[in-house]
XYZ file of C-alpha atoms in Angstrom:
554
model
C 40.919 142.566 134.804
C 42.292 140.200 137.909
C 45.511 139.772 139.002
C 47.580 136.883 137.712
C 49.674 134.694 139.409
C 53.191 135.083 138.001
C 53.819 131.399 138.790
C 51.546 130.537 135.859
C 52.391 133.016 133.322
C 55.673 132.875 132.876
C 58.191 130.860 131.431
C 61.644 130.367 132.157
C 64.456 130.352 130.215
C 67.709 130.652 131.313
C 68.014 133.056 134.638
C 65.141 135.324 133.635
C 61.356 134.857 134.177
C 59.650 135.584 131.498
C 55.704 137.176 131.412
C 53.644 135.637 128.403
C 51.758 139.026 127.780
C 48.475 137.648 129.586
C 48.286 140.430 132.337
C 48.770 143.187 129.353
C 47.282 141.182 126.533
C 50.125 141.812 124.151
C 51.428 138.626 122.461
C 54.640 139.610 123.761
C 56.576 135.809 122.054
C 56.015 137.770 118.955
C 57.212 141.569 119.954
C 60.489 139.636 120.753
C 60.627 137.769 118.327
C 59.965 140.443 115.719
C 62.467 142.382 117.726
C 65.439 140.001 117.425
C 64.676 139.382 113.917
C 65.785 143.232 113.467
C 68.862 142.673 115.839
C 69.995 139.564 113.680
C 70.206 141.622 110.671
C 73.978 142.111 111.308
C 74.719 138.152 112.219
C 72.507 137.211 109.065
C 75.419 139.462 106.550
C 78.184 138.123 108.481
C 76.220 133.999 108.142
C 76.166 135.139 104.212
C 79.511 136.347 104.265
C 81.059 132.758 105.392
C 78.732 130.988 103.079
C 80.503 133.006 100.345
C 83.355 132.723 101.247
C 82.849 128.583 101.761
C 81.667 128.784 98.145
C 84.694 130.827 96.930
C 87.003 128.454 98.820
C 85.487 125.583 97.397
C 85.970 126.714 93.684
C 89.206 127.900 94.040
C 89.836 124.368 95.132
C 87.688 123.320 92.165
C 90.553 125.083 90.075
C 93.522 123.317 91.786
C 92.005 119.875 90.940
C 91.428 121.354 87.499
C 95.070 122.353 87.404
C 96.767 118.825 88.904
C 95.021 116.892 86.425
C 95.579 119.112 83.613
C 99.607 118.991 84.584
C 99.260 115.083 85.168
C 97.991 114.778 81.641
C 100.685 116.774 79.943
C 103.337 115.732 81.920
C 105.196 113.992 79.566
C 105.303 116.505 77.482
C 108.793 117.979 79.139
C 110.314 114.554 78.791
C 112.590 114.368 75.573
C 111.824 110.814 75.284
C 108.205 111.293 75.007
C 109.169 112.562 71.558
C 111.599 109.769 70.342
C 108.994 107.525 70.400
C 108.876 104.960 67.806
C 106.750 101.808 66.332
C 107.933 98.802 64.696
C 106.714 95.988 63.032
C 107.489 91.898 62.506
C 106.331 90.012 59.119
C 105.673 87.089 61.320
C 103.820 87.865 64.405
C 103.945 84.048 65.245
C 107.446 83.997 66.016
C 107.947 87.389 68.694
C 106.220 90.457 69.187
C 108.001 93.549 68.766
C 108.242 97.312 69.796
C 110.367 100.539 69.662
C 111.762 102.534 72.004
C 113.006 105.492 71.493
C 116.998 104.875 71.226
C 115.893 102.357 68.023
C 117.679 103.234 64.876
C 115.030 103.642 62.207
C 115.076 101.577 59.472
C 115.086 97.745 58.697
C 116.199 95.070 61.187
C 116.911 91.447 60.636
C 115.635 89.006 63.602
C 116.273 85.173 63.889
C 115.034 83.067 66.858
C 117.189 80.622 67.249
C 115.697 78.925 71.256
C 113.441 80.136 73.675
C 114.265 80.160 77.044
C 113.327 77.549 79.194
C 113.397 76.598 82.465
C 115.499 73.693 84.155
C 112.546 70.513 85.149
C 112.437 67.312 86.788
C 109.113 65.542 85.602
C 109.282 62.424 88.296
C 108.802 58.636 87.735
C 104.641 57.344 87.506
C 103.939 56.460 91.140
C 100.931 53.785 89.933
C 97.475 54.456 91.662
C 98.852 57.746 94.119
C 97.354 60.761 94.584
C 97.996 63.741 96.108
C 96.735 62.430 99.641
C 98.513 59.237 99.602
C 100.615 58.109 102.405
C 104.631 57.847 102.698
C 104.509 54.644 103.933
C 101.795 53.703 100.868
C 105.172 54.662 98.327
C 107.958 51.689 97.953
C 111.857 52.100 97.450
C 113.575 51.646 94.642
C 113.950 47.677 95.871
C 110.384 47.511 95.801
C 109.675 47.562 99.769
C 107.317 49.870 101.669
C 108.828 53.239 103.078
C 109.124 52.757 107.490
C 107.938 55.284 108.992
C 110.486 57.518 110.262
C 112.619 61.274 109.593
C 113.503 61.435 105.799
C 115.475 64.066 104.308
C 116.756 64.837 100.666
C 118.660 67.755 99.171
C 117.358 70.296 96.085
C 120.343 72.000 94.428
C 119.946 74.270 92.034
C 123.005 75.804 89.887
C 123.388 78.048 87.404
C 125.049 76.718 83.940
C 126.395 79.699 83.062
C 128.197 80.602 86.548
C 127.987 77.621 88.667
C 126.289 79.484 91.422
C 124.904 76.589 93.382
C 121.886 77.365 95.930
C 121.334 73.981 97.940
C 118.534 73.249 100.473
C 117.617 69.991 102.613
C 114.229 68.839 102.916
C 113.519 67.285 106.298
C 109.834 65.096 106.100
C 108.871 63.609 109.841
C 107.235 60.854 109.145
C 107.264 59.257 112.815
C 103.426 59.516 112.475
C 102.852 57.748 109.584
C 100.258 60.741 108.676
C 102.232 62.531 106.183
C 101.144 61.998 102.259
C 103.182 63.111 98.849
C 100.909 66.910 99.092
C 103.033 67.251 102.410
C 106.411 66.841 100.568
C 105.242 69.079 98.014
C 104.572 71.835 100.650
C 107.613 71.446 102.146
C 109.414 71.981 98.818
C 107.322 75.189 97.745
C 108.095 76.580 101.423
C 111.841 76.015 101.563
C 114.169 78.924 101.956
C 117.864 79.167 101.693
C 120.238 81.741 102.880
C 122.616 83.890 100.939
C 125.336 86.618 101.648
C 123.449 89.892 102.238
C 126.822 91.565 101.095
C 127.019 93.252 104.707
C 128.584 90.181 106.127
C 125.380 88.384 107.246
C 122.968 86.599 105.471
C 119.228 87.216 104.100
C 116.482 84.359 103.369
C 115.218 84.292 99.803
C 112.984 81.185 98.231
C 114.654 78.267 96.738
C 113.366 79.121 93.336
C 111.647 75.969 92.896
C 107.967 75.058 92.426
C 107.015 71.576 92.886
C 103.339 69.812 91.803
C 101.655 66.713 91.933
C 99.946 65.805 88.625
C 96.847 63.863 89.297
C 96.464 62.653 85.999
C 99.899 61.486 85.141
C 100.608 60.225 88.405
C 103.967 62.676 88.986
C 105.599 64.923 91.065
C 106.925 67.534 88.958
C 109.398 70.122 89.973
C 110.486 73.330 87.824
C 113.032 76.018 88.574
C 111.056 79.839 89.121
C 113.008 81.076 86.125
C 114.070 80.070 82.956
C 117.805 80.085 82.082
C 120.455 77.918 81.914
C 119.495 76.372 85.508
C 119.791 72.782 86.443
C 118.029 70.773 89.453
C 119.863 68.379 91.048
C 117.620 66.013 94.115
C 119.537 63.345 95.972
C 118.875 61.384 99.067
C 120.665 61.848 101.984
C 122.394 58.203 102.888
C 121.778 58.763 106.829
C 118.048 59.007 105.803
C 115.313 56.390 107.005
C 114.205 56.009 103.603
C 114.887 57.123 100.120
C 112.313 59.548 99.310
C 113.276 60.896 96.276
C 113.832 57.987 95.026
C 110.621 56.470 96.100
C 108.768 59.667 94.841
C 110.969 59.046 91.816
C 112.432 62.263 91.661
C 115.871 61.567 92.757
C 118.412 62.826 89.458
C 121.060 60.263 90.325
C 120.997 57.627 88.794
C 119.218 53.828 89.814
C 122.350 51.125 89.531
C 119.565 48.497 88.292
C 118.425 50.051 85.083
C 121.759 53.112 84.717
C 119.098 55.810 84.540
C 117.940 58.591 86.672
C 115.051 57.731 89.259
C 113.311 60.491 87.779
C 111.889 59.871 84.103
C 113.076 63.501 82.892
C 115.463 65.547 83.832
C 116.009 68.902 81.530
C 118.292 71.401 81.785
C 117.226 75.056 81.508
C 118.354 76.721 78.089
C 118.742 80.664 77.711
C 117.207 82.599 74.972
C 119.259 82.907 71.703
C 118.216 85.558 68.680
C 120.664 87.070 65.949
C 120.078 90.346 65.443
C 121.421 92.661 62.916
C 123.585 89.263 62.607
C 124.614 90.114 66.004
C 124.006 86.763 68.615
C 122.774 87.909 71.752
C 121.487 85.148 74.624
C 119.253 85.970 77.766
C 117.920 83.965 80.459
C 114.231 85.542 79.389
C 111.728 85.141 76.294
C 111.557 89.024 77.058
C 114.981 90.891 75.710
C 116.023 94.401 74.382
C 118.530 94.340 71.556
C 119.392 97.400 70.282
C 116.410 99.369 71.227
C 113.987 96.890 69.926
C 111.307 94.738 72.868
C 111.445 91.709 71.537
C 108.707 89.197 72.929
C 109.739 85.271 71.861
C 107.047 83.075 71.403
C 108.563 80.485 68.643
C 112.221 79.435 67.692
C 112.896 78.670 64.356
C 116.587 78.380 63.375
C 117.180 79.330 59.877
C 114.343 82.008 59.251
C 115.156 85.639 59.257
C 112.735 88.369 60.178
C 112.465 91.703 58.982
C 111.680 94.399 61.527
C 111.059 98.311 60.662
C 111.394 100.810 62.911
C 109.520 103.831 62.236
C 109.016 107.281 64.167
C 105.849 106.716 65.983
C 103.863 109.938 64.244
C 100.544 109.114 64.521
C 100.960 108.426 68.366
C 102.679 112.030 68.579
C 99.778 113.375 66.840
C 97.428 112.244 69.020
C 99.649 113.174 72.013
C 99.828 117.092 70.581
C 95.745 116.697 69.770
C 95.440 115.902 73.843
C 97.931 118.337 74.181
C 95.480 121.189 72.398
C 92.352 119.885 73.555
C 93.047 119.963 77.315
C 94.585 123.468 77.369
C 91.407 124.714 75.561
C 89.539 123.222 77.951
C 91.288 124.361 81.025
C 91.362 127.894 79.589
C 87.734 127.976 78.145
C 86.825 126.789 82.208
C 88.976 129.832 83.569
C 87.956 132.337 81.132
C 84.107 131.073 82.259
C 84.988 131.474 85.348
C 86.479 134.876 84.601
C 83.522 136.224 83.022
C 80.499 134.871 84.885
C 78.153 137.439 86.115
C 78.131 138.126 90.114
C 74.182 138.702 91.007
C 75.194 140.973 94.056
C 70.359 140.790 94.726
C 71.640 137.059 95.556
C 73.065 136.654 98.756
C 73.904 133.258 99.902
C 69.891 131.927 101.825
C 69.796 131.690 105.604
C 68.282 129.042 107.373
C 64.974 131.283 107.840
C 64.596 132.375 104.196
C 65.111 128.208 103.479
C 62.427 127.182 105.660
C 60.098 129.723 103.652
C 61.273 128.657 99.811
C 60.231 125.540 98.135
C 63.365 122.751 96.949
C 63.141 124.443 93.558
C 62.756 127.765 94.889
C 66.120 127.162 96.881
C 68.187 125.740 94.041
C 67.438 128.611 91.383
C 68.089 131.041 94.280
C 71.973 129.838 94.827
C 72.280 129.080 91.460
C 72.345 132.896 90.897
C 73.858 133.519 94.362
C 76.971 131.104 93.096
C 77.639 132.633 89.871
C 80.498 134.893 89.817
C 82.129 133.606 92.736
C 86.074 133.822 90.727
C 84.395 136.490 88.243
C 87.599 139.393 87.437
C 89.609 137.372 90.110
C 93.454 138.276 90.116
C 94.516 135.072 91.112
C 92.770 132.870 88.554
C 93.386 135.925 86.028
C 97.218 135.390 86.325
C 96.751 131.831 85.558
C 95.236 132.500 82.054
C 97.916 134.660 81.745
C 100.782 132.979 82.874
C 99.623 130.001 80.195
C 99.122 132.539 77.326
C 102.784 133.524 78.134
C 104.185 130.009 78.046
C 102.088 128.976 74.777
C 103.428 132.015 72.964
C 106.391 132.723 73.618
C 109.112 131.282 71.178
C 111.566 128.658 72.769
C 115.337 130.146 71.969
C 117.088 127.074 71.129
C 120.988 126.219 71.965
C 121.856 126.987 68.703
C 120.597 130.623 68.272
C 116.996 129.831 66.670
C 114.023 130.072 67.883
C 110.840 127.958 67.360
C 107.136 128.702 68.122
C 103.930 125.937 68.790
C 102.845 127.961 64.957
C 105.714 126.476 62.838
C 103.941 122.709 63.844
C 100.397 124.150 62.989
C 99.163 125.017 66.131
C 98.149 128.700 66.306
C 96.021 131.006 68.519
C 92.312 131.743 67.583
C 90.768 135.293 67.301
C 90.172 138.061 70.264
C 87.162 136.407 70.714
C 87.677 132.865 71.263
C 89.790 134.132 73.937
C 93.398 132.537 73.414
C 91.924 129.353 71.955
C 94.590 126.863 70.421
C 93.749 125.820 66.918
C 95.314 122.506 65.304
C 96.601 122.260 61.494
C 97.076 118.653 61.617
C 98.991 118.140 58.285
C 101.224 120.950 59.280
C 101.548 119.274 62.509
C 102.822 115.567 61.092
C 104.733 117.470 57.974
C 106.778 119.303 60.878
C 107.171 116.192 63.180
C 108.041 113.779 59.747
C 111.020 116.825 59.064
C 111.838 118.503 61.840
C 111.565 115.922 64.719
C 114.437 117.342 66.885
C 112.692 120.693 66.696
C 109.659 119.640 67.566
C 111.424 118.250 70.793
C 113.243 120.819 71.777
C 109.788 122.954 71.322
C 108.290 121.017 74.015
C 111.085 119.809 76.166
C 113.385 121.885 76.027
C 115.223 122.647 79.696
C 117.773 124.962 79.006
C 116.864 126.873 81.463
C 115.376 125.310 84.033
C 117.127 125.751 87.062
C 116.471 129.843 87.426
C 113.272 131.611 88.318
C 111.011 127.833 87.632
C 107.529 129.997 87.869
C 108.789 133.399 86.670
C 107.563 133.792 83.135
C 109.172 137.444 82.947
C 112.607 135.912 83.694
C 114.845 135.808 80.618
C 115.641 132.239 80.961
C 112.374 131.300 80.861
C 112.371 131.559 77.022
C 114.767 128.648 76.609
C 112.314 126.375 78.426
C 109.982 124.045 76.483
C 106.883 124.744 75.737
C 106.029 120.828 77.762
C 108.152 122.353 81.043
C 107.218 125.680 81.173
C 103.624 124.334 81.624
C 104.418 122.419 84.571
C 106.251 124.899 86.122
C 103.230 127.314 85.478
C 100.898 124.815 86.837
C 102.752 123.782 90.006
C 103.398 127.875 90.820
C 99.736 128.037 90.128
C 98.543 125.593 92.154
C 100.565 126.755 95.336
C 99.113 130.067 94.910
C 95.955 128.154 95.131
C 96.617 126.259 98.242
C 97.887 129.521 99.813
C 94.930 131.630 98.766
C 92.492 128.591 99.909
C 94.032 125.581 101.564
C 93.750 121.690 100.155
C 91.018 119.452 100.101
C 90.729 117.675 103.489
C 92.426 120.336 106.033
C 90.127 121.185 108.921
C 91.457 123.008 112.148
C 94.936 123.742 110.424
C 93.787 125.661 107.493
C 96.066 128.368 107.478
C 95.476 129.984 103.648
C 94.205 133.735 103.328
C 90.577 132.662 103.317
C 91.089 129.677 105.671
C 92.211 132.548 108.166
C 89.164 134.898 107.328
C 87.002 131.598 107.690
C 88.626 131.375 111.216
C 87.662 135.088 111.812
C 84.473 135.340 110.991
C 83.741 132.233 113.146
C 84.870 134.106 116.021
C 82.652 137.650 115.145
C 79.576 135.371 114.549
C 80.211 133.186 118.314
C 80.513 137.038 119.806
C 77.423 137.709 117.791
C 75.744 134.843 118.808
C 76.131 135.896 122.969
C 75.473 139.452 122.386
C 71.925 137.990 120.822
C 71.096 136.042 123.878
C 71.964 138.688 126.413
C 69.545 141.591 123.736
C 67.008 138.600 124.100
C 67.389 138.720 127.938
C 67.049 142.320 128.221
C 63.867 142.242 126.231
C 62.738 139.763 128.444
C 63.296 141.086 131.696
C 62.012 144.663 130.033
C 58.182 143.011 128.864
C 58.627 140.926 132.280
C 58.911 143.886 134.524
C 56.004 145.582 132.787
C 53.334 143.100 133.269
C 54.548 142.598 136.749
C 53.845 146.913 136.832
C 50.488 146.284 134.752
C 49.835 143.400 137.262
C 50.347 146.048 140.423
C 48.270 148.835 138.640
C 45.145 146.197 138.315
C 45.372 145.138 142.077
C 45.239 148.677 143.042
C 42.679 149.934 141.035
C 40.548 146.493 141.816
C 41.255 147.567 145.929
C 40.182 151.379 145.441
C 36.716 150.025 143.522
C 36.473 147.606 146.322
C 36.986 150.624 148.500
C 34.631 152.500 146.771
C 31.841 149.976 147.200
C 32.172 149.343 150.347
C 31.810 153.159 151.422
C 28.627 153.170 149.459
């Protein structure tokens, strides 16, 4: 065997210089690495134990998400209102649409439209051939002469009927150009703003409340007040004006000496709605009113017809509200209890990045599919949320009276041992109990007698006089921080400062001291097979001298 030059066996990496094995033979790239596969035993277990706990952080957030949109759902289930819901309906569709809300008085109402509301209009005189584009100076006065270039300016009022609050804005057109055209005066209208008090002392902008338009096809500027109501529009010129606008756009209200009229062709007041219900009159400045806890939704007058309206309790909708109600706590609980009793496969550790490299795509998936089962299995957090809910379905609500009522007098009872707390419906029972006992049922769900001790306490004695609708929030919300203190929210990186968030933080620490300790064992193994070739590498140049030596002296 000859000596070797170190200079091209070795390779180096980092400070050490490192011997391929060709003075000894040995395939020394594989002793080491064979070696350090033994010394990352430890850092493999700890690389499994943060992929576990990743995947039990995950599905505890899994159950938060579960638990906000469960709570979402039922949320209206601790409003009282929720339960004095009512429907009601018109004989004649064509005149309003109606609805109930829940301070309606059931029974029979009488309706009779006798207006709509409308709002205040000017519909302008036909300007013959103009359109939208055409010039100022193209538009004549009311003497029949061409508009002169020059500033013009008119005022917009608009007053209420009812009040006489008066809102009054001038509209200044430069027309020293000659380039502006009738859509330019229309602009200027839609853009104007007036001021009014801001009750502080100052003053705030707001719009005019007028929308102006030119109609193409009749050949009119048409302007119409933002609401209807008992408005009126008043346009005038303003005498120190080049020109008369208005009255050449044949908008101006006053009215035109020649023929005794207004310069505009129509000029309407606004009107308020007018119904009598119950033979009570009642007036509003919208087609959209509430009269005695009926919506009422105008859409024809006719004076002289009466409407009957019935208001009933809304039952059916509260039916399907309860059915939700039972269906998506035996879903939430069927997921928990799953979750509950999954099986942990303790053979399946979470895969490293070496074992992954060796497994097929399939392989991999039917691997972590066992190693992510059980991941919540006997868990005493999740447990105490199936039986916090148990506690707050079952547990009669003491009402202020001295009685008590449970979800079983409405037909809702609790399946067998093995369906595992499942909620079962009697549907009859259910619309029998909210047709007779409708305050009951209310006070069953919505209940908050006593909601301002112990909110998530379920042991506290006050917590029986909670509906069944609030004590589920509160369960859910105390659930949910548990949640975000045993595992953090969705989104938080860095500041993650839940129970596993800080054991996350931990074990990324032990794994980066892991990590160095790894490199400096690789070292040392390096420098150990380095310094042995160089000795193998000495042992052949000596032996190879004392057989030169050898030959010579023969």
């Amino acid at each position: 065997m000859f000596p070797i030059s170190a200079n091209n066996a070795n390779n180096d990496i980092g400070d050490v210089r490192r011997f391929s094995g060709l003075v000894s033979g040995l395939d020394t790239e594989a002793i080491v690495a064979k070696l350090m596969q033994a010394e990352r035993l430890p850092l493999n277990k700890l690389l499994q134990q943060k992929q576990w706990l990743n995947w039990q952080r995950d599905a505890y957030r899994e159950v938060n998400r579960s638990l906000l949109d469960v709570r979402t759902k039922l949320a209206d289930l601790r409003l009282a209102g929720t339960f004095l819901a009512q429907s009601a309906q018109s004989s004649r569709n064509d005149l309003f649409s109606v609805t109930a809300t829940g301070s309606a008085l059931p029974g029979q109402h009488t309706v009779e439209v006798m207006q709509l509301a409308q709002p205040a209009r000017v519909i302008g005189a036909q300007i013959q051939g103009a359109k939208a584009t055409t010039l100022l100076t193209d538009l004549n006065d009311a003497s029949g002469n061409p508009l002169k270039e020059g500033t013009y300016t008119f005022t917009i009022e608009v007053s209420d009927v009812d009040t006489g609050t008066l809102l009054q804005s001038t509209i200044t057109i430069d027309h020293t150009s000659g380039t502006r055209t009738i859509k330019d005066v229309v602009d200027a209208i839609n853009a104007q703003k007036v001021a009014v008090p801001d009750g502080n002392g100052g003053t705030i902008e707001k719009p005019l409340g007028v929308k102006a338009m030119f109609d193409a096809t009749t050949e009119r500027v048409v302007l119409q007040t933002d609401l209807s109501g008992a408005y009126s529009i008043t346009i005038e010129d303003d005498p120190a004006s080049s020109a008369s606008l208005a009255q050449a756009l044949g908008i101006a209200t006053s009215n035109n000496p020649a023929t005794n009229k207004p310069y505009a062709d129509q000029v309407q007041i606004g009107q308020n709605a007018e119904v009598i219900v119950d033979g009570v009159t009642v007036t509003a400045r919208d087609n959209r009113l509430t009269v005695f806890g009926l919506n009422l939704d105008l859409k024809r007058a006719e004076p002289g017809t009466t409407v009957t309206v019935t208001a009933l309790p809304a039952t059916d909708q509260l039916v399907d509200k309860i059915k939700n109600f039972v269906e998506t706590v035996n879903t939430l609980i069927e997921d928990l209890n799953r979750r509950l009793s999954e099986p942990r496969y303790r053979d399946y550790p979470p895969l490293t990045d070496e074992q992954k490299r060796a497994m097929t795509e399939r392989q991999i998936e039917q691997w972590e599919e066992r190693a992510r089962s059980g991941l919540l299995a006997r868990d005493m957090t999740v447990d105490r949320i199936v039986s916090d809910l148990r506690m707050a379905l079952v547990t009669p609500v003491e009402m202020g009276d001295g009685r008590t009522i449970s979800l079983s007098e409405i037909g809702i009872t609790t399946g067998s041992y093995w369906e595992k707390g499942k909620l079962i419906l009697d549907e009859n029972k259910l619309k029998e109990a909210l047709l007779s006992r409708p305050e009951d049922v209310s006070a069953l769900f919505s209940q908050k007698l006593g909601s301002d001790a112990a909110p998530f306490d379920t042991n506290h004695p006050l917590h029986a006089q909670k509906g069944i609708g609030v004590r589920l929030y509160e369960v859910l919300s105390g659930a949910m921080d548990r949640l975000v203190q045993k595992a953090g929210r969705d989104g938080i990186i860095g500041l993650d400062q839940s129970s596993l968030g800080t054991q996350l933080k931990s074990l990324d620490g032990r794994i980066d001291t892991f990590e160095r300790r790894l490199k400096d064992i690789e070292e040392r193994y390096w420098r150990q097979f380095t310094a042995m070739e160089k000795a193998i590498q000495r042992a052949n140049m000596q032996s190879a001298w004392l057989m030169q030596q050898f030959m010579n002296g023969s």
